[in-house]
CSV table of C-alpha atoms in Angstrom, one decimal:
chain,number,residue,atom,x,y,z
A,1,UNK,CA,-35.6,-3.6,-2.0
A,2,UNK,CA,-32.9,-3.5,-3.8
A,3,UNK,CA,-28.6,-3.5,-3.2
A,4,UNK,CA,-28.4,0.2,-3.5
A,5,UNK,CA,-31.3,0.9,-1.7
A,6,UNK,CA,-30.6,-1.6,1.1
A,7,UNK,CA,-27.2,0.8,1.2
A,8,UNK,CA,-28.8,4.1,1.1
A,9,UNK,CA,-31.0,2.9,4.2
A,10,UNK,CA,-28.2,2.2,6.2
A,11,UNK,CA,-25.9,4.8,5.4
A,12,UNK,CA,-28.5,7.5,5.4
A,13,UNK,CA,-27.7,8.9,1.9
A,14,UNK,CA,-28.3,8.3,-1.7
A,15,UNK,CA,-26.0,5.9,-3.6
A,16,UNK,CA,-24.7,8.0,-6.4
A,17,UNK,CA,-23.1,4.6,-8.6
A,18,UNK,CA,-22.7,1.2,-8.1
A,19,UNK,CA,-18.2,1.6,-8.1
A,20,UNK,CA,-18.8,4.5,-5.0
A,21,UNK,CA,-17.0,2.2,-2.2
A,22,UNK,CA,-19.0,1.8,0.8
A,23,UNK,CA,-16.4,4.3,3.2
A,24,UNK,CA,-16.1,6.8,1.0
A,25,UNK,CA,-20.0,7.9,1.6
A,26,UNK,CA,-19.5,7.4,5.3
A,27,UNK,CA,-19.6,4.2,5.9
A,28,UNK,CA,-17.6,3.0,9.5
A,29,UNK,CA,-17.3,-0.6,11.0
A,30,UNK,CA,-20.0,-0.2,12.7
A,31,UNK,CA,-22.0,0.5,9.6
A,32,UNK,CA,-20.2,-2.7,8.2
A,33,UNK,CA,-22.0,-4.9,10.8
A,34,UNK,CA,-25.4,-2.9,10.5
A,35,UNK,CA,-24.9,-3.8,6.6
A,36,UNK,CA,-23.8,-7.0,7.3
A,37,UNK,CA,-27.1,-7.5,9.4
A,38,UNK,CA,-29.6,-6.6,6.8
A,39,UNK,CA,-27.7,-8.6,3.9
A,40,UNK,CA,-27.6,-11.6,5.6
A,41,UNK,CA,-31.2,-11.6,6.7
A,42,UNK,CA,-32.1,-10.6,3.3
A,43,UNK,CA,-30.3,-12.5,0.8
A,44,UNK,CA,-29.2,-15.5,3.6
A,45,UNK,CA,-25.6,-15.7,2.3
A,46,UNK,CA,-22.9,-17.4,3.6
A,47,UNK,CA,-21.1,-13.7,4.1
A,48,UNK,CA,-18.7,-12.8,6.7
A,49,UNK,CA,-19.1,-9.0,8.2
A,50,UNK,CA,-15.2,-8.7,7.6
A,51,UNK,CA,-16.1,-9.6,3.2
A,52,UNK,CA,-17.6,-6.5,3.1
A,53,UNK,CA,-14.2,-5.0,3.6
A,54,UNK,CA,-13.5,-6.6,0.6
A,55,UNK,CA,-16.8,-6.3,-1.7
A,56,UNK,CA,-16.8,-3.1,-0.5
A,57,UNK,CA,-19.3,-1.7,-3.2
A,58,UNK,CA,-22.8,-1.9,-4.6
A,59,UNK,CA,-21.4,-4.0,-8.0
A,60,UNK,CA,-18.9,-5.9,-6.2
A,61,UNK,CA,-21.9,-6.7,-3.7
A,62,UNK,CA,-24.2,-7.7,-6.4
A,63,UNK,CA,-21.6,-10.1,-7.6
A,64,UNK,CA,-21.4,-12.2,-5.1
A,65,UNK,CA,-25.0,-12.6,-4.5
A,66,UNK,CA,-25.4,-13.9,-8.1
A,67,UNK,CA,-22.8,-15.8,-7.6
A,68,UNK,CA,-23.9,-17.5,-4.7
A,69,UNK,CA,-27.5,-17.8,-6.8
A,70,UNK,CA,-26.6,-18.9,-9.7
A,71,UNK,CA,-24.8,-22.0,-7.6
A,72,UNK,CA,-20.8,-21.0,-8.6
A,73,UNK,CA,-20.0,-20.9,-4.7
A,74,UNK,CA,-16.5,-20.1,-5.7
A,75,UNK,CA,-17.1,-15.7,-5.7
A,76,UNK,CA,-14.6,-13.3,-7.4
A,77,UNK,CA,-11.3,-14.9,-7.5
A,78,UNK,CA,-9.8,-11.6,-7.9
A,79,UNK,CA,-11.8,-9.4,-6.1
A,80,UNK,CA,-11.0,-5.7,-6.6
A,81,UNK,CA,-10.3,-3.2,-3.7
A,82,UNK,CA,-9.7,-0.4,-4.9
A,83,UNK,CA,-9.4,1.7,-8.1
A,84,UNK,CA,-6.6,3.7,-9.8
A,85,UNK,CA,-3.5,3.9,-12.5
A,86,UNK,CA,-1.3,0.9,-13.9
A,87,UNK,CA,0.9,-0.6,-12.3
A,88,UNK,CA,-1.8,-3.3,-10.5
A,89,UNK,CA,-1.0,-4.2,-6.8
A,90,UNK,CA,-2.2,-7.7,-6.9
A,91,UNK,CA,-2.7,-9.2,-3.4
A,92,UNK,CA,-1.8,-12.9,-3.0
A,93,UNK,CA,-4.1,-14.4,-0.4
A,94,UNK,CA,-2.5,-15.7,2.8
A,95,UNK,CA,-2.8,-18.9,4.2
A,96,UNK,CA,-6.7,-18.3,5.0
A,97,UNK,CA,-7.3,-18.3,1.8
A,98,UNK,CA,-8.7,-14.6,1.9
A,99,UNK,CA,-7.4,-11.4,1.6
A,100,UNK,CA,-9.0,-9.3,4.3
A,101,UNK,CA,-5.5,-7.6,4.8
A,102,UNK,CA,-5.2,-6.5,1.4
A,103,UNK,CA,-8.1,-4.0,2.1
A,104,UNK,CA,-6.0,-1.5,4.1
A,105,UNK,CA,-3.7,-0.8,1.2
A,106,UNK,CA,-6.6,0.8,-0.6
A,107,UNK,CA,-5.9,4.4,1.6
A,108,UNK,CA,-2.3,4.0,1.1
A,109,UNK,CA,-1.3,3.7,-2.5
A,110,UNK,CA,-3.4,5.4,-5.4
A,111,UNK,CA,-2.6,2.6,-7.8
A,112,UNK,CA,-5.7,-0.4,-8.7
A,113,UNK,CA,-5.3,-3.0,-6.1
A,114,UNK,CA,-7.0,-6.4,-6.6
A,115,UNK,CA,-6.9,-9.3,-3.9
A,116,UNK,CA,-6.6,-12.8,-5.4
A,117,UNK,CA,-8.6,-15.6,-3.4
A,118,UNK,CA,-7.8,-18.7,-2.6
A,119,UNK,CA,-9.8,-21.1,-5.3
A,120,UNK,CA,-11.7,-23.4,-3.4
A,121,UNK,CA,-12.2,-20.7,-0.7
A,122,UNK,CA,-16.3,-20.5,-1.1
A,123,UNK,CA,-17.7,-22.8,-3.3
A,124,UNK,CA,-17.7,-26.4,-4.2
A,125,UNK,CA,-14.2,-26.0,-6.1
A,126,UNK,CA,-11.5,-28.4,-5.6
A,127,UNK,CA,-8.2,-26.5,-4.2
A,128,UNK,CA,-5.4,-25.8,-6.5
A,129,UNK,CA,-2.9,-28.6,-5.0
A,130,UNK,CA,0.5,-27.0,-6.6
A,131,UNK,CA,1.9,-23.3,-6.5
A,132,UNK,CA,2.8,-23.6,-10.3
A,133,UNK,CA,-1.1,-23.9,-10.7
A,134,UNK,CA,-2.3,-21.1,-8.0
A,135,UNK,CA,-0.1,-18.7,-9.4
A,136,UNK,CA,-0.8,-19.7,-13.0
A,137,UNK,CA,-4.8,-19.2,-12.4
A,138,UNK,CA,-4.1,-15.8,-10.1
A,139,UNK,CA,-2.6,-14.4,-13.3
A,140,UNK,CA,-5.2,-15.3,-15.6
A,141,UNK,CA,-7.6,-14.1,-13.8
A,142,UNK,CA,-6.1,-10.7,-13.1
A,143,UNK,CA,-5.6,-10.6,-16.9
A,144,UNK,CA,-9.3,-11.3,-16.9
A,145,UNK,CA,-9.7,-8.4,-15.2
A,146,UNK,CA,-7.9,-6.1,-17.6
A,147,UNK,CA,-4.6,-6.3,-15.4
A,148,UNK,CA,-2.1,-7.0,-18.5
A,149,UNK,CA,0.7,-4.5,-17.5
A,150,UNK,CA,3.5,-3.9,-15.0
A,151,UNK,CA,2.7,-5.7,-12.1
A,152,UNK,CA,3.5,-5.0,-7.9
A,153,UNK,CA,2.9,-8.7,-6.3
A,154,UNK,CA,2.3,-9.2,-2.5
A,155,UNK,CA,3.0,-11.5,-0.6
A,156,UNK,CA,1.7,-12.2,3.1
A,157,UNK,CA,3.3,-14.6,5.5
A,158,UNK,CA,3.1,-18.4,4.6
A,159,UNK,CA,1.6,-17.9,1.0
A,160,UNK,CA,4.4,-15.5,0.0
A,161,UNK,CA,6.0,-17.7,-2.1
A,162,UNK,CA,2.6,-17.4,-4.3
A,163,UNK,CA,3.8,-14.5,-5.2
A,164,UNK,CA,7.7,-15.3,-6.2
A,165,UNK,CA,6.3,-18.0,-8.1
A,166,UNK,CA,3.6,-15.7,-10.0
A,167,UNK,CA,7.1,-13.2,-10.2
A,168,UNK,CA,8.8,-15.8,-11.7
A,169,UNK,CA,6.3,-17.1,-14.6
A,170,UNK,CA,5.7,-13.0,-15.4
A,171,UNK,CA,9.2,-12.8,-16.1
A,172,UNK,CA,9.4,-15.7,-18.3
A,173,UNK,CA,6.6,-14.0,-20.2
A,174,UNK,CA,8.2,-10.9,-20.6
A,175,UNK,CA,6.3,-9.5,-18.1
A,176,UNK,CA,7.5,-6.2,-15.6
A,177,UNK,CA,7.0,-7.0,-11.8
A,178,UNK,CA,8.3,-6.0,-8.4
A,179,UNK,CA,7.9,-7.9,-5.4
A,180,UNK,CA,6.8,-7.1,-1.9
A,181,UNK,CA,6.9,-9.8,0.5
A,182,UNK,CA,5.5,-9.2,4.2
A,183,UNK,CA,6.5,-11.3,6.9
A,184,UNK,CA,7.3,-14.5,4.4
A,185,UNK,CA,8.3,-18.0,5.2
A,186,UNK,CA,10.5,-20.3,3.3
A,187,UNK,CA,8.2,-24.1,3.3
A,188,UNK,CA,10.4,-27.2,3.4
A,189,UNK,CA,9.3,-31.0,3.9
A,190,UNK,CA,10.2,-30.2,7.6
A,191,UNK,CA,7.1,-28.0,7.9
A,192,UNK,CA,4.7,-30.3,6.3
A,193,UNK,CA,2.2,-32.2,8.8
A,194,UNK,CA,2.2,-35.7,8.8
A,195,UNK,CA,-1.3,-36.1,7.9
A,196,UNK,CA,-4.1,-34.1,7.7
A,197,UNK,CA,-5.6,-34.7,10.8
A,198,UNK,CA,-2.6,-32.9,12.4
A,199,UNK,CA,-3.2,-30.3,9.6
A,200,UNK,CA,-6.4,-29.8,11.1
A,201,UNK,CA,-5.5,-29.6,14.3
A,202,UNK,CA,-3.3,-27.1,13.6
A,203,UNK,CA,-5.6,-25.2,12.0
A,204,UNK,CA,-8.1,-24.9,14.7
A,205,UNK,CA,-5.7,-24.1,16.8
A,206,UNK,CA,-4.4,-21.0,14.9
A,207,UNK,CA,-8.1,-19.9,14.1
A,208,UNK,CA,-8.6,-19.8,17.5
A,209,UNK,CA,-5.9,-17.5,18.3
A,210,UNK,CA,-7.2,-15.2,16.3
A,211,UNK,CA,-10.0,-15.1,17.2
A,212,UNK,CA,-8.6,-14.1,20.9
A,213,UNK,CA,-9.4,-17.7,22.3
A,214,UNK,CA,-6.1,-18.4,23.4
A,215,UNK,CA,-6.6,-21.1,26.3
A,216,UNK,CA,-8.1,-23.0,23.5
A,217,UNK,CA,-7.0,-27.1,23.3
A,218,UNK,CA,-9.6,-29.4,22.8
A,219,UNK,CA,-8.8,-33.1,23.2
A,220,UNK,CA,-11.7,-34.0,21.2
A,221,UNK,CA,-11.8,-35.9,18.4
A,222,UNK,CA,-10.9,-34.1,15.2
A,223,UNK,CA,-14.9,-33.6,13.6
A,224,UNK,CA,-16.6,-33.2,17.8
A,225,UNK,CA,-13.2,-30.4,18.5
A,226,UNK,CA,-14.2,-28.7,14.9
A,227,UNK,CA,-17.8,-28.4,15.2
A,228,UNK,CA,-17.4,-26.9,18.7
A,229,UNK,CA,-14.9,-24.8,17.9
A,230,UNK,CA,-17.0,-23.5,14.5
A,231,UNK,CA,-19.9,-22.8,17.0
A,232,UNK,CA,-18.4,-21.0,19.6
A,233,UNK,CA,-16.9,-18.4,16.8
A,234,UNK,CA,-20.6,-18.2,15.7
A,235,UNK,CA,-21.8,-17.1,18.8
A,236,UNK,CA,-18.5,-14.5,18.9
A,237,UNK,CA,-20.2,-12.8,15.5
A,238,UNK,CA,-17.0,-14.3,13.4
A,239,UNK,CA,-19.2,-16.0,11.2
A,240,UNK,CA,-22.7,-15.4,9.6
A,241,UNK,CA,-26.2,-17.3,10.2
A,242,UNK,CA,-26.4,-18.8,7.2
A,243,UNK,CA,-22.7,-20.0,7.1
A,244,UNK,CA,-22.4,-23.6,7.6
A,245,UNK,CA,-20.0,-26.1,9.5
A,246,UNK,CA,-19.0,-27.4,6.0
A,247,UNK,CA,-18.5,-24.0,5.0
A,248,UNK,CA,-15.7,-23.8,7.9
A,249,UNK,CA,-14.5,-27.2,6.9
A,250,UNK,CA,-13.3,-26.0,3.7
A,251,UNK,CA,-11.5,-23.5,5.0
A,252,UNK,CA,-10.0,-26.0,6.4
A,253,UNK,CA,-9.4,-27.7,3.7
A,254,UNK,CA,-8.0,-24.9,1.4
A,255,UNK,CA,-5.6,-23.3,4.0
A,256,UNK,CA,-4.2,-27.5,4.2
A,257,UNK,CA,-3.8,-27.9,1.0
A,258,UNK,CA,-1.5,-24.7,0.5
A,259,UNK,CA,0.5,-26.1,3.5
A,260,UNK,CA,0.9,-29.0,1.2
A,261,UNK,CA,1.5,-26.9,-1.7
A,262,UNK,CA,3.9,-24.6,-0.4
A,263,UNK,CA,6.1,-27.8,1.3
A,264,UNK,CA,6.8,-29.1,-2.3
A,265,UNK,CA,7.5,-26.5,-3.6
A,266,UNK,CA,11.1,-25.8,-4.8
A,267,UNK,CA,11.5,-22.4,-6.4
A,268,UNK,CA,14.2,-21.7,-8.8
A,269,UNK,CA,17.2,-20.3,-7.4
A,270,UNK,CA,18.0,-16.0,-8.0
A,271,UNK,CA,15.0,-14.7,-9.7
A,272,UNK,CA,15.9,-11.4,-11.3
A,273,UNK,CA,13.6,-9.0,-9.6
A,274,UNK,CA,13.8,-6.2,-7.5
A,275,UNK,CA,12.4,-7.5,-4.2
A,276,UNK,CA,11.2,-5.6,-0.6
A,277,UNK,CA,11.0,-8.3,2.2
A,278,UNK,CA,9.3,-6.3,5.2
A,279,UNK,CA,9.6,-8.3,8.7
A,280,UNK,CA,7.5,-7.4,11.9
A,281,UNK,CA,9.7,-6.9,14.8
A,282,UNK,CA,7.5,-10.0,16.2
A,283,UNK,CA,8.5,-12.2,13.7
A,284,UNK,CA,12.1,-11.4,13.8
A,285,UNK,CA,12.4,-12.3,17.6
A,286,UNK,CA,10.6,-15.5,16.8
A,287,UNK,CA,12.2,-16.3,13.7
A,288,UNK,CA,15.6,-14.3,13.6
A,289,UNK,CA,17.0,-13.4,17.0
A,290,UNK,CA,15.5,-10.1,16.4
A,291,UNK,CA,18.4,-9.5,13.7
A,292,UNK,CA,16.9,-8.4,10.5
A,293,UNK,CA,20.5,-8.6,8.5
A,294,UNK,CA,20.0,-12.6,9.3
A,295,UNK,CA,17.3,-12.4,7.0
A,296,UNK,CA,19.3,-12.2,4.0
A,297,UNK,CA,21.2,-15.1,4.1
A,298,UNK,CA,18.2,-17.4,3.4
A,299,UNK,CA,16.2,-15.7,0.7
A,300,UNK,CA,19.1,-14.0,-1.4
A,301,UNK,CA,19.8,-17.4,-2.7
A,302,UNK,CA,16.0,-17.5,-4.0
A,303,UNK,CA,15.6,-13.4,-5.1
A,304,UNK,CA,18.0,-10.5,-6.4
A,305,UNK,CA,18.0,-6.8,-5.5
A,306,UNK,CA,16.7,-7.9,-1.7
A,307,UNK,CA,15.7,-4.8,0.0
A,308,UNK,CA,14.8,-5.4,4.2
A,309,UNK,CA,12.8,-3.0,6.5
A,310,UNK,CA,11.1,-3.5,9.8
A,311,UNK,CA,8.2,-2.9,10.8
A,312,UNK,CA,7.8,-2.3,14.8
A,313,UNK,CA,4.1,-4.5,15.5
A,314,UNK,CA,2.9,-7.4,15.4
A,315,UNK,CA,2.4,-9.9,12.5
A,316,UNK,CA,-1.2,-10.0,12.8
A,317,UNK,CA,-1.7,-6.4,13.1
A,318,UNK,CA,1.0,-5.5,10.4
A,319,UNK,CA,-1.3,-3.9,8.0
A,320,UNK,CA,-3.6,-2.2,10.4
A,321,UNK,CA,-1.3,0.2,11.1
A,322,UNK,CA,0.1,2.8,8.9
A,323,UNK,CA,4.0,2.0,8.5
A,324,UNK,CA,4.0,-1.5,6.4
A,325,UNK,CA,0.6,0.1,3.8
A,326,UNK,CA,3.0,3.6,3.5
A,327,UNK,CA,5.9,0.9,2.8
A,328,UNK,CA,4.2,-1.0,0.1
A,329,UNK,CA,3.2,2.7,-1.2
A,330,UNK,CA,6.6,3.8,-1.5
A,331,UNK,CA,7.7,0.5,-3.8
A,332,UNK,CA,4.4,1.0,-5.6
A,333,UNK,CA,5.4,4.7,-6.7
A,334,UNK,CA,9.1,4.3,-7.2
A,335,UNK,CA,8.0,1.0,-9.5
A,336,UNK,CA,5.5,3.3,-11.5
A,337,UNK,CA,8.0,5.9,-12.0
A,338,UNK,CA,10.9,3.3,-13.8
A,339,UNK,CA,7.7,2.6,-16.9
């Protein structure tokens, strides 16, 4: 059986092309998992149901899967979400490494928008240890990908400075870009662990929070408190059959080393770009008092035209809703309109 016919089965309906996105010929979450299902037991990939949100047709599908094949673990590093008219929204991957949120600003802006992975992410890869070099290979491969004009970046959370980096070396090439920044962090040596056990732990810890296991806190040690944790989002359906406790670890690994990354990093100082910071109302109370004019004080030393807006939710579920993808929207037009 093949990809497409695999898709036709569960959907119900003929496949007219391989670039038909999986939603727009009905497909639903719960679809997603029923496709999920079948892939997995046919092809036994190491897939999560929530990729398909990403390799959400029949040729990005088939990609992966030779990929995964053909032994370059790695996948897409700039896996595209959604077609359209220059300028590219380019998605830098949060600290996960993935860009799952990326997929809900394919309904809201009519513009091409590509995620950019984490390298390292999937496959036996070493992970990029400096933001010079993550943002240097996130533009070469979105050039790879036909992506040579004007330019919207993302940014999510800790990662965000990704993107301000990638801003900066676009400008030194001559390069147009805007920048929208959603719930970002400025790193310092402060926020870097001690070592990478404490990395770890951390990480396990915030995995588990989303994941919704909040009373989570095993006093293990490090590799017993991993491998339990891995298993109990197994049997929660966050992770696939075929994906592997080494798998997880690398994860792991590639979400630590950004933490590395972004603590060295010292950007230069009033990059001339138009830039939209957007803040959750969460992250303001935790960060900011709640004040959202106390966020300009920090990152107008670091960017020019800052524009702020809030958006009232919660960091995790920022791009789930409609207000932050209609946000990002509205930048990508009024960007598109100054060509």
């Amino acid at each position: 059986m093949t990809l497409a016919q695999l898709w036709a089965e569960v959907l119900g309906t003929e496949v007219p092309d391989r670039t038909t996105r999986f939603f727009d010929l009905g497909g639903n979450s719960l679809l997603v998992s029923l496709l999920w299902a079948r892939l997995t037991d046919r092809f036994d990939l190491p897939l999560a149901a929530s990729d398909l949100y990403e390799y959400a047709t029949v040729a990005a599908q088939a990609e992966q899967i030779r990929g995964w094949f053909s032994g370059d673990g790695r996948g897409a590093l700039a896996v595209e979400l959604s077609d359209g008219p220059e300028p590219v929204v380019a998605c830098v991957h949060g600290m996960s490494g993935n860009v799952y949120y990326a997929r809900h600003l394919g309904n809201a802006v009519k513009q091409r928008v590509i995620g950019l992975r984490a390298v390292g992410f999937e496959g036996e890869h070493d992970p990029l240890t400096s933001v010079e070099e993550m943002a240097a290979a996130y533009l070469s491969a979105l050039e790879a990908q036909g992506a040579v004009g004007g330019l919207c970046l993302v940014g999510y959370c800790g990662a965000s400075l990704v993107a301000v980096e990638m801003a900066r070396q676009c400008r030194s090439a001559g390069r147009r870009t805007t920048l929208v920044l959603v719930d970002p962090e400025l790193w310092g040596e402060e926020a870097r662990p001690a070592g990478l056990d404490e990395l770890y732990r951390e990480q396990l810890a915030f995995v588990a929070h989303r994941a919704g296991l909040t009373e989570w806190d095993d006093p293990a040690p490090l590799p017993r408190a991993r491998g339990q944790l891995f298993r109990r989002l197994q049997l929660m359906g966050f992770y696939p059959r075929a994906f592997t406790e080494q798998q997880f670890d690398r994860q792991l690994r590639v979400s630590g080393e950004a933490a590395h990354a972004l603590a060295r990093y010292r950007p230069q100082p009033r990059l001339a770009v138009d830039a939209h910071l957007i803040f959750t109302q969460e992250r303001l109370d935790e960060q900011f008092g709640g004040d959202l004019a106390a966020v300009r004080g920090p990152w107008a030393s670091l960017l020019g035209g800052l524009t702020l807006q809030r958006v009232p939710t919660a960091h995790l579920e920022v791009f789930e809703q409609g207000a932050a993808p209609g946000m990002v929207g509205a930048v990508v037009d009024a960007f598109a309109a100054r060509r």
